Short mmCIF file of C-alpha atoms and ligand atoms in Angstrom, two decimals:
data_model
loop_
_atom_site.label_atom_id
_atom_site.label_comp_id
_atom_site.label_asym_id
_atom_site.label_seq_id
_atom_site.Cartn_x
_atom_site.Cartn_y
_atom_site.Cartn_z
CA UNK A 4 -29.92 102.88 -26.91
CA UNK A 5 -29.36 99.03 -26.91
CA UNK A 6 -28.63 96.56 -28.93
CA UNK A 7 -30.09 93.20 -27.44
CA UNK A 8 -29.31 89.81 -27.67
CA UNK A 9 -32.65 87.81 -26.19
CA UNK A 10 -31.82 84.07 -25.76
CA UNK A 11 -34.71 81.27 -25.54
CA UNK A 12 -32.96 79.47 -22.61
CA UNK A 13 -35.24 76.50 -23.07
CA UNK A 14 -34.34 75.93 -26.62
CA UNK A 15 -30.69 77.40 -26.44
CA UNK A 16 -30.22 74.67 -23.56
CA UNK A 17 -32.01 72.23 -25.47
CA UNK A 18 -29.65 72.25 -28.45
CA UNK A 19 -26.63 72.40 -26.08
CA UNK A 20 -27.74 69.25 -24.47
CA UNK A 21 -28.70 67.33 -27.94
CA UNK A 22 -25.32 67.67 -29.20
CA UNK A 23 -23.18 66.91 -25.66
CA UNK A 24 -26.14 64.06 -25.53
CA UNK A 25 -24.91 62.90 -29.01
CA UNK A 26 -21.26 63.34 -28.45
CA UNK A 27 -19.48 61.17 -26.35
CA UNK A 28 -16.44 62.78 -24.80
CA UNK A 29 -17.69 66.60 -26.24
CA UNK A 30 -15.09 69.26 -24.90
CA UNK A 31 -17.40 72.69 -25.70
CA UNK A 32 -14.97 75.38 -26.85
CA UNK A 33 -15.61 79.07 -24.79
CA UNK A 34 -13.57 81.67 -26.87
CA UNK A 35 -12.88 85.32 -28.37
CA UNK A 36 -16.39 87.06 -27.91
CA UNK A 37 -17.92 83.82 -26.78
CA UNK A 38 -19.36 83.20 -29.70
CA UNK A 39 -21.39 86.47 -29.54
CA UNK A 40 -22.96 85.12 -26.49
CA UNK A 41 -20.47 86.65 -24.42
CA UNK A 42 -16.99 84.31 -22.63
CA UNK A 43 -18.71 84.39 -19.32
CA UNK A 44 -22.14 83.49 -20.03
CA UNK A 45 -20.93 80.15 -22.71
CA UNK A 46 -18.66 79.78 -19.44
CA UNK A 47 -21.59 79.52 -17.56
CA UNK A 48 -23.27 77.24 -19.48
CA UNK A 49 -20.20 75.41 -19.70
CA UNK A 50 -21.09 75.11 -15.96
CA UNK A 51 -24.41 73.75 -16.33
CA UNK A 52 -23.00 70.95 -18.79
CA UNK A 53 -20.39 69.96 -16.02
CA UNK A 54 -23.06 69.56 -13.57
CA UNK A 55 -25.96 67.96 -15.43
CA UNK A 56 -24.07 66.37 -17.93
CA UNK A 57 -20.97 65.42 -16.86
CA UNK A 58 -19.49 67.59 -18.85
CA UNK A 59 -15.63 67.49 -17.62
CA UNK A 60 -13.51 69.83 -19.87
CA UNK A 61 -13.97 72.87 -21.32
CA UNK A 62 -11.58 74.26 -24.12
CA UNK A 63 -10.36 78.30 -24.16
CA UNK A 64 -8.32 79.53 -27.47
CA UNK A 65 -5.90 81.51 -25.05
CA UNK A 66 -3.80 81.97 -21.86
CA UNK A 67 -5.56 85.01 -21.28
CA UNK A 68 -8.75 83.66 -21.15
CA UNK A 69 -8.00 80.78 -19.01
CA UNK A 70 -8.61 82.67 -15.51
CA UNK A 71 -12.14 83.53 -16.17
CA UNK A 72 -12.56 79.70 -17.56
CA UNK A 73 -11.28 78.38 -14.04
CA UNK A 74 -13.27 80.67 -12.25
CA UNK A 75 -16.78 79.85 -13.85
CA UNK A 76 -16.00 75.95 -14.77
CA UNK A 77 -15.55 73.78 -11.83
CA UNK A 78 -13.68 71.25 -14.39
CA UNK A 79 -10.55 71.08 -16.86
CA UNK A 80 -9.67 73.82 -18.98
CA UNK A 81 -7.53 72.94 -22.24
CA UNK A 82 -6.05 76.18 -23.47
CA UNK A 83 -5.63 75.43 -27.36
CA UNK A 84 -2.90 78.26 -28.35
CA UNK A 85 0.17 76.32 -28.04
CA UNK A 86 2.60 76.97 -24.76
CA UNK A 87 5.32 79.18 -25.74
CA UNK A 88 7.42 80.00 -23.17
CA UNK A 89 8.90 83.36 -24.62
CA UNK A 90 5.13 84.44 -24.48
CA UNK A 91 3.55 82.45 -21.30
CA UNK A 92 6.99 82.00 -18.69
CA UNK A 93 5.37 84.88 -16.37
CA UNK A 94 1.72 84.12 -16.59
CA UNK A 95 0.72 83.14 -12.84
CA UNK A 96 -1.88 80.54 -14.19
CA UNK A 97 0.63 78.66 -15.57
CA UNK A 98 0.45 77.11 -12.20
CA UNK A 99 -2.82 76.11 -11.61
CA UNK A 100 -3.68 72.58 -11.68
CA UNK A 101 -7.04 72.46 -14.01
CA UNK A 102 -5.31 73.75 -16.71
CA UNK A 103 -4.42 71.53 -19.56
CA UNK A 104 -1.88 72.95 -21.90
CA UNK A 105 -1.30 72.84 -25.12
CA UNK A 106 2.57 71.96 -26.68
CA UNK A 107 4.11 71.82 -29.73
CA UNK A 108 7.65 70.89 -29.27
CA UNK A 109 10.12 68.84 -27.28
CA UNK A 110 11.72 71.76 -26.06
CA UNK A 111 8.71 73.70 -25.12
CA UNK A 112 7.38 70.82 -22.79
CA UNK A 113 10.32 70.64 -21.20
CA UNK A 114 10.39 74.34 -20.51
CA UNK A 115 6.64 73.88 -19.20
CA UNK A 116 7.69 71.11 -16.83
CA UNK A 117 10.42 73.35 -15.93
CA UNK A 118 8.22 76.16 -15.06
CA UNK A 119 5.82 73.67 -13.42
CA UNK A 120 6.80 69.92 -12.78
CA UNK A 121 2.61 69.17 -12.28
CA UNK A 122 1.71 70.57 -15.73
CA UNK A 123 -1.02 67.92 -17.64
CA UNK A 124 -0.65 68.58 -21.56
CA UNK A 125 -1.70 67.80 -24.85
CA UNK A 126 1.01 67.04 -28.13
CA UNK A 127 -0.66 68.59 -31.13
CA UNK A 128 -0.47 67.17 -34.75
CA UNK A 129 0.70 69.78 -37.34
CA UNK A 130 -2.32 68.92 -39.79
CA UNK A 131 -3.18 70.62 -43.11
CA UNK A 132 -4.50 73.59 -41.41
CA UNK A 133 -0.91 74.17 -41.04
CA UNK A 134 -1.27 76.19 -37.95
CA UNK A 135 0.58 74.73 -35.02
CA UNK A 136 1.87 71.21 -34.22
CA UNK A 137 4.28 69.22 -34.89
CA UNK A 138 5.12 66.59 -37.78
CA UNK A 139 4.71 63.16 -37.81
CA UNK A 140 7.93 62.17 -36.87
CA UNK A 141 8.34 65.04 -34.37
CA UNK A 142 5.29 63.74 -32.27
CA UNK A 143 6.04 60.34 -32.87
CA UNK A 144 9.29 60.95 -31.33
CA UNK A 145 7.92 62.96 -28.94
CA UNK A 146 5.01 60.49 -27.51
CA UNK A 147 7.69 57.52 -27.47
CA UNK A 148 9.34 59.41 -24.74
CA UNK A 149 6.81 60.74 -22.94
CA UNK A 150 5.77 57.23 -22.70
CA UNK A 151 3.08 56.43 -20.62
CA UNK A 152 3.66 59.70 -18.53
CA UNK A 153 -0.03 60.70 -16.74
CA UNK A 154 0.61 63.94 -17.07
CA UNK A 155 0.29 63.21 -20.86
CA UNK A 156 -3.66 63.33 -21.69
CA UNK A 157 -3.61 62.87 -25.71
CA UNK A 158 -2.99 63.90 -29.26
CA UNK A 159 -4.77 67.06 -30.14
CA UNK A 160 -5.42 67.66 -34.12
CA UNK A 161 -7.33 71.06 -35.44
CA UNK A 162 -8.63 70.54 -38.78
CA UNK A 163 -10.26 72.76 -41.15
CA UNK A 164 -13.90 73.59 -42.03
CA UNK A 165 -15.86 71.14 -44.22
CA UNK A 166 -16.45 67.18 -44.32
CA UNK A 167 -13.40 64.74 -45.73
CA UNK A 168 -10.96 64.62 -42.88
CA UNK A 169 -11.54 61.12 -41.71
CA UNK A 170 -8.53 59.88 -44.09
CA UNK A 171 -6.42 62.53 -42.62
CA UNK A 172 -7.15 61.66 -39.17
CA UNK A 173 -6.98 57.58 -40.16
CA UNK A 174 -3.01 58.55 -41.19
CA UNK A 175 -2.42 60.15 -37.79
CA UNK A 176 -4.16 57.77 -35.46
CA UNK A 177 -2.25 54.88 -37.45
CA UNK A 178 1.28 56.37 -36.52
CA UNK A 179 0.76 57.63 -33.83
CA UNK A 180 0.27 54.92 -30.93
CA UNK A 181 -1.51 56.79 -28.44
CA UNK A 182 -5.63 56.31 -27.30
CA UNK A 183 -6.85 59.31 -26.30
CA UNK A 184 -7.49 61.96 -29.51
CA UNK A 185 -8.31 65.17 -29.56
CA UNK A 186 -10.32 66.67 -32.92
CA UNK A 187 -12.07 69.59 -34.13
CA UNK A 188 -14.40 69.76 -37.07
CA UNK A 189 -15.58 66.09 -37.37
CA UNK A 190 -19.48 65.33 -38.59
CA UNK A 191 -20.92 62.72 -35.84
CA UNK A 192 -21.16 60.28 -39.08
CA UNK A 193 -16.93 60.72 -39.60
CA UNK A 194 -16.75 60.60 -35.63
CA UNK A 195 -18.67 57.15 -35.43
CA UNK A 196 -16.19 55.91 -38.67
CA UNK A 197 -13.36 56.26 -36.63
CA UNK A 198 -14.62 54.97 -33.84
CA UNK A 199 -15.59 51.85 -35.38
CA UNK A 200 -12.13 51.83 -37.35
CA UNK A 201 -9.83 52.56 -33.89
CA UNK A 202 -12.02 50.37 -31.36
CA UNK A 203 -10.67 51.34 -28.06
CA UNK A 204 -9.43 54.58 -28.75
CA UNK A 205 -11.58 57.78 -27.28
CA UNK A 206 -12.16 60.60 -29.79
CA UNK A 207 -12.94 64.13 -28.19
CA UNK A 208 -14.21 66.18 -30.44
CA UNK A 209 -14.11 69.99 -29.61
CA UNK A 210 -17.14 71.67 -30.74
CA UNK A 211 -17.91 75.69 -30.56
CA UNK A 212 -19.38 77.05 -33.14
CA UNK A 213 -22.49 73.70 -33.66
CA UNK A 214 -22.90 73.67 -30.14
CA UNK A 215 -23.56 77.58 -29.26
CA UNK A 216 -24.86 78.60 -32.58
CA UNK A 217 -26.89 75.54 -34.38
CA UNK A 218 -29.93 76.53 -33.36
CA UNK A 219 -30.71 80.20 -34.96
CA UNK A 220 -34.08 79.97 -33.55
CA UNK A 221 -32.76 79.75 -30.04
CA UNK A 222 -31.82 83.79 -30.33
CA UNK A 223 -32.43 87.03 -32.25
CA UNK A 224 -30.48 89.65 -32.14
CA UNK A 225 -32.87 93.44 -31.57
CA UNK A 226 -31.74 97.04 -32.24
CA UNK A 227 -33.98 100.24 -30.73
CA UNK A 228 -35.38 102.50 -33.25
CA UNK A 229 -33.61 105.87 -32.00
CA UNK A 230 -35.17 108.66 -34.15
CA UNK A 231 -37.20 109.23 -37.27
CA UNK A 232 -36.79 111.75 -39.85
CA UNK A 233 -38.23 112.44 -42.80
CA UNK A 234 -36.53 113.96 -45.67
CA UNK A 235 -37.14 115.71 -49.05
CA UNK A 236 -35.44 115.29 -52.02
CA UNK A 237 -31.92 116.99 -52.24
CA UNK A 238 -31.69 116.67 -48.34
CA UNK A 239 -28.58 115.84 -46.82
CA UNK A 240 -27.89 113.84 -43.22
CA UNK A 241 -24.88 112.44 -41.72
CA UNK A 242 -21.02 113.23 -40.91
CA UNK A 243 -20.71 112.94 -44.68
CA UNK A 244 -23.28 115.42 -45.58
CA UNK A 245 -24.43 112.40 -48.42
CA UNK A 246 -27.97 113.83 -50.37
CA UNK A 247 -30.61 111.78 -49.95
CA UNK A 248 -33.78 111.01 -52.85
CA UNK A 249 -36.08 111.77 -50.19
CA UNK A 250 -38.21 109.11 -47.75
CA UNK A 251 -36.82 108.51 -43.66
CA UNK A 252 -34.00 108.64 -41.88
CA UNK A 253 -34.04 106.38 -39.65
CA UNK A 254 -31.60 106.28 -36.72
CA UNK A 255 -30.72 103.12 -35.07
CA UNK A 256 -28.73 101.77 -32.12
CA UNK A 257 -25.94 99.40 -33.35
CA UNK A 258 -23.03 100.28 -34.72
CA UNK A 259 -19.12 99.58 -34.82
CA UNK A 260 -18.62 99.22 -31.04
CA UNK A 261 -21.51 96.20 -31.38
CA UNK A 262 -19.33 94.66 -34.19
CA UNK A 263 -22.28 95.83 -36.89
CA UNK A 264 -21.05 97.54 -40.23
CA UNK A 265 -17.95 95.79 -39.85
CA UNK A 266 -17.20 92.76 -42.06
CA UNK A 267 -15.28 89.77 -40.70
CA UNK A 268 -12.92 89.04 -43.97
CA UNK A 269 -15.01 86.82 -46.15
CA UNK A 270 -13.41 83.98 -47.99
CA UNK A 271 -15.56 84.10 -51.47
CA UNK A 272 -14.56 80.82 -52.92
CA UNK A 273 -17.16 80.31 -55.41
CA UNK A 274 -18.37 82.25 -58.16
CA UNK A 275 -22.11 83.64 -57.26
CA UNK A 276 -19.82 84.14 -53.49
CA UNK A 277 -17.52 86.39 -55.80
CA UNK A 278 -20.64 87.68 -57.75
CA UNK A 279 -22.60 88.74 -54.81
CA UNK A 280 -19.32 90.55 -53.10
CA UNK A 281 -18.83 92.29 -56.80
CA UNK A 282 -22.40 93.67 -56.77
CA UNK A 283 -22.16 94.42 -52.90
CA UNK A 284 -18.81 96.67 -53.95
CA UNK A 285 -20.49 98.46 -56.73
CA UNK A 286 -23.28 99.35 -54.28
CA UNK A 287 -20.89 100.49 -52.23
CA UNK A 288 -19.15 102.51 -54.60
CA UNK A 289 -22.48 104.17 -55.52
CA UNK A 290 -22.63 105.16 -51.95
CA UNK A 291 -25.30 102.50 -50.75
CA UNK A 292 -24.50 99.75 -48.72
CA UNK A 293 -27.06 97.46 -47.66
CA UNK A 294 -27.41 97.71 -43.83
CA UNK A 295 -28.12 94.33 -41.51
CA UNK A 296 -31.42 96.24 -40.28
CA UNK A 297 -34.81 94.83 -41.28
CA UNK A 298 -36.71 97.86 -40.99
CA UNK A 299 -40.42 98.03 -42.23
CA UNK A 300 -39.93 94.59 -43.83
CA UNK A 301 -36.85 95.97 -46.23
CA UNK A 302 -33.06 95.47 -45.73
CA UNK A 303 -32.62 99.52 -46.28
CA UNK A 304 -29.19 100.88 -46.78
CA UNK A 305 -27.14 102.99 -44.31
CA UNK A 306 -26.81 106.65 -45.42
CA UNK A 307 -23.22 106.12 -44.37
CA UNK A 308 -21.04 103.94 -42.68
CA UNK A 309 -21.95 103.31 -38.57
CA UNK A 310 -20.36 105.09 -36.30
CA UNK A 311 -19.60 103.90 -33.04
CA UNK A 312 -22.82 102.82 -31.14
CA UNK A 313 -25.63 104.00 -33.89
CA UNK A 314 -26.57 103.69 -37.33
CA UNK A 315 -28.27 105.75 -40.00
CA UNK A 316 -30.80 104.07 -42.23
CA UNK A 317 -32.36 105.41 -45.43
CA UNK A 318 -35.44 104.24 -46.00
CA UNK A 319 -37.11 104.97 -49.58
CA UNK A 320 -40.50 107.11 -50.17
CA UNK A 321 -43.39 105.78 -49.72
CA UNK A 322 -42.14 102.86 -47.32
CA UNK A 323 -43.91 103.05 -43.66
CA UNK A 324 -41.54 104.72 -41.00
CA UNK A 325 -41.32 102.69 -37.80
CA UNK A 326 -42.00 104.33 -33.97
CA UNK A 327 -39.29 105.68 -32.05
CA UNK A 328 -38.70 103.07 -29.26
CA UNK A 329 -39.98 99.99 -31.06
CA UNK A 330 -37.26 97.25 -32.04
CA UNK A 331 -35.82 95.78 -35.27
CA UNK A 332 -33.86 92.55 -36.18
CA UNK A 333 -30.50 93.10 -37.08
CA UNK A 334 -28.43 90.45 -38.64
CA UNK A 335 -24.74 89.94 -37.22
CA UNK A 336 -21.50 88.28 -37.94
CA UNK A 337 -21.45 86.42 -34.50
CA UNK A 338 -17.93 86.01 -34.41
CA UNK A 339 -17.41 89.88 -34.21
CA UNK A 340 -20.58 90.74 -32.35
CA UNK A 341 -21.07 92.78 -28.60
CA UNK A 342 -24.42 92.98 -27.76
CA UNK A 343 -24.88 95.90 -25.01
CA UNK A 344 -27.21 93.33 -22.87
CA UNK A 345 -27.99 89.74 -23.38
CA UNK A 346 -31.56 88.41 -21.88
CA UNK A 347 -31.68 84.99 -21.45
CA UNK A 348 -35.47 83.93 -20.97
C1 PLP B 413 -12.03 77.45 -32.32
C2 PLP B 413 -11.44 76.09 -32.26
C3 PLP B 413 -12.28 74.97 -32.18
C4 PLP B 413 -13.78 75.07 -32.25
O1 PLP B 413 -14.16 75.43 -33.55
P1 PLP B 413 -15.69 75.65 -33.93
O2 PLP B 413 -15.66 75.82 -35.41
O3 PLP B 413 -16.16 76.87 -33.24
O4 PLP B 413 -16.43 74.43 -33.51
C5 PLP B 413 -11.69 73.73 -32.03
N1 PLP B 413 -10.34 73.59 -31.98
C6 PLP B 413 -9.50 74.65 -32.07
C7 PLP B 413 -8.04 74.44 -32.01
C8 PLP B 413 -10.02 75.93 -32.23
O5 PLP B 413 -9.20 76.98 -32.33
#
């Protein structure tokens, strides 16, 4: 029972190299579940960029990830949760000279230099993402002293999703006199507007989620058709004992432990978003979900929620069963998905 994740190497690569091609300066992030591709295999390919591309930094989201980083990427690795040394004093990585930390405070860099006199860092910019950094007049403070230190490698600013952060990234580059930026969430058009605005200045824009996952054709996601039942009206299947209106059961692999039937929190900002989750919790209330599954060329619903590695499907009367053993597409929220085996081909 497998749920598969086949890669087209020659286009996933392909895509990779368009946007570190298009990029200048392109730090890929390699988080979490590595995008659903899996932290050692983006690692990897984090790898290939260092060698054929001169890629020369690759960006982790956390302390704990950072070992496997320096072990599979021969280059820099900029950790982007914020040193905090009532969190991080212990870690033995904190030593290791291709890490590039992250630091939020006056305090906290001292404590870092403390811990490790060698230590290369970043000063992030509390921006209206509001999640860590410091203010304006914190980091201003705090890059007037630091001065010209080489340890020092730049200003690091997260912003959120969404185009119109150029004016928000003008105000910080203005007053803040340092040249070497680091940005998330920039279109190449705002990235070439501040380039042309701050001539002189480098702009590193971190990029996960474009980079690993703009190309949906470069991977499909397969589940194995387990078993086949069919049922007659008034039947009943599952842990829940739920009656079915006759037509297949169909068993699938994929379930909670593969990060399908769960939901990543949705944020349903606009009204057909709120609409659609409405109608999706009154089907649910009437005891049919819609499952990710395309089975037979419908979307049918799960008899009941997944259980760890499988899924039960209904499928309706009348619609073709498929054969044990063949494979299905199944859609998934990448940022919560384990595949049981990725195939890059
Ligand atoms: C995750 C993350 C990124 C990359 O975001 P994507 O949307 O995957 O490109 C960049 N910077 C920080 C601080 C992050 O946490």
């Amino acid at each position: 029972m497998t749920v598969t994740l086949r890669v087209d190497a020659a286009r996933w690569r392909t895509h990779q190299d368009r946007v570190v091609g298009s990029t200048e300066g392109v730090v890929p992030v390699a988080k979490g579940n590595g995008y659903g591709f899996g932290l050692g295999l983006v690692l990897e390919e984090c790898a290939r960029m260092f060698h054929e591309r001169g890629v020369a930094m690759t960006a982790v989201g956390t302390y704990v990830e950072s070992p496997i980083a320096l072990d599979r990427f021969p280059g820099d690795v900029l950790v982007l949760e914020p040193w905090r040394p009532s969190i991080h004093r212990d870690l033995a990585v904190i030593e290791h000279p291709r890490l590039v930390h992250t630091a939020t405070s006056r305090s906290d860099l001292t404590e870092l230099q403390g811990r490790n006199p060698a230590a290369r860092y970043v000063l992030e910019a509390l921006t209206s993402m509001m999640r860590h950094g410091m203010s304006r007049m914190a980091l201003r403070g705090l890059v007037d002293a630091v001065g010209d230190d080489p340890r020092f490698l730049g200003v690091t600013a997260h912003l959120p999703l969404g185009t119109g952060h150029v004016d928000e990234v003008d105000a910080w580059m203005r007053s803040i006199p340092v040249d070497r930026w680091f940005v998330s969430h920039l279109a190449p058009e705002e990235l070439r507007t501040l380039g042309d605005r701050f001539p002189g200045r480098v702009i590193r824009p971190r990029i996960g989620t474009r980079l690993w996952l703009g190309d949906e054709t470069a991977f499909r996601v397969r589940a194995h058709v387990l078993d086949v039942h069919p049922v007659a009206r008034g039947d009943r299947a599952g842990y829940r004992q739920r009656q079915l209106q006759g037509g297949t059961v169909v068993v699938l692999s994929g379930g909670t432990a593969h990060g399908i039937g769960l939901e990543a929190p949705s944020a349903a900002s606009t009204m057909r978003q709120r609409g659609i989750a409405a109608a999706e919790g009154l089907l649910e209330a009437a005891g049919k979900i819609r499952s990710p599954f395309t089975v037979s060329g419908m979307r049918p619903a799960f008899v009941e929620p997944p259980h760890m590695q499988v899924s039960m499907v209904h499928l309706p009367p009348g619609v073709p069963a498929p054969q044990v053993g063949t494979e299905v597409d199944v859609r998934v929220r990448t940022t919560i998905f384990h595949p049981d085996v990725v195939v890059v081909s």
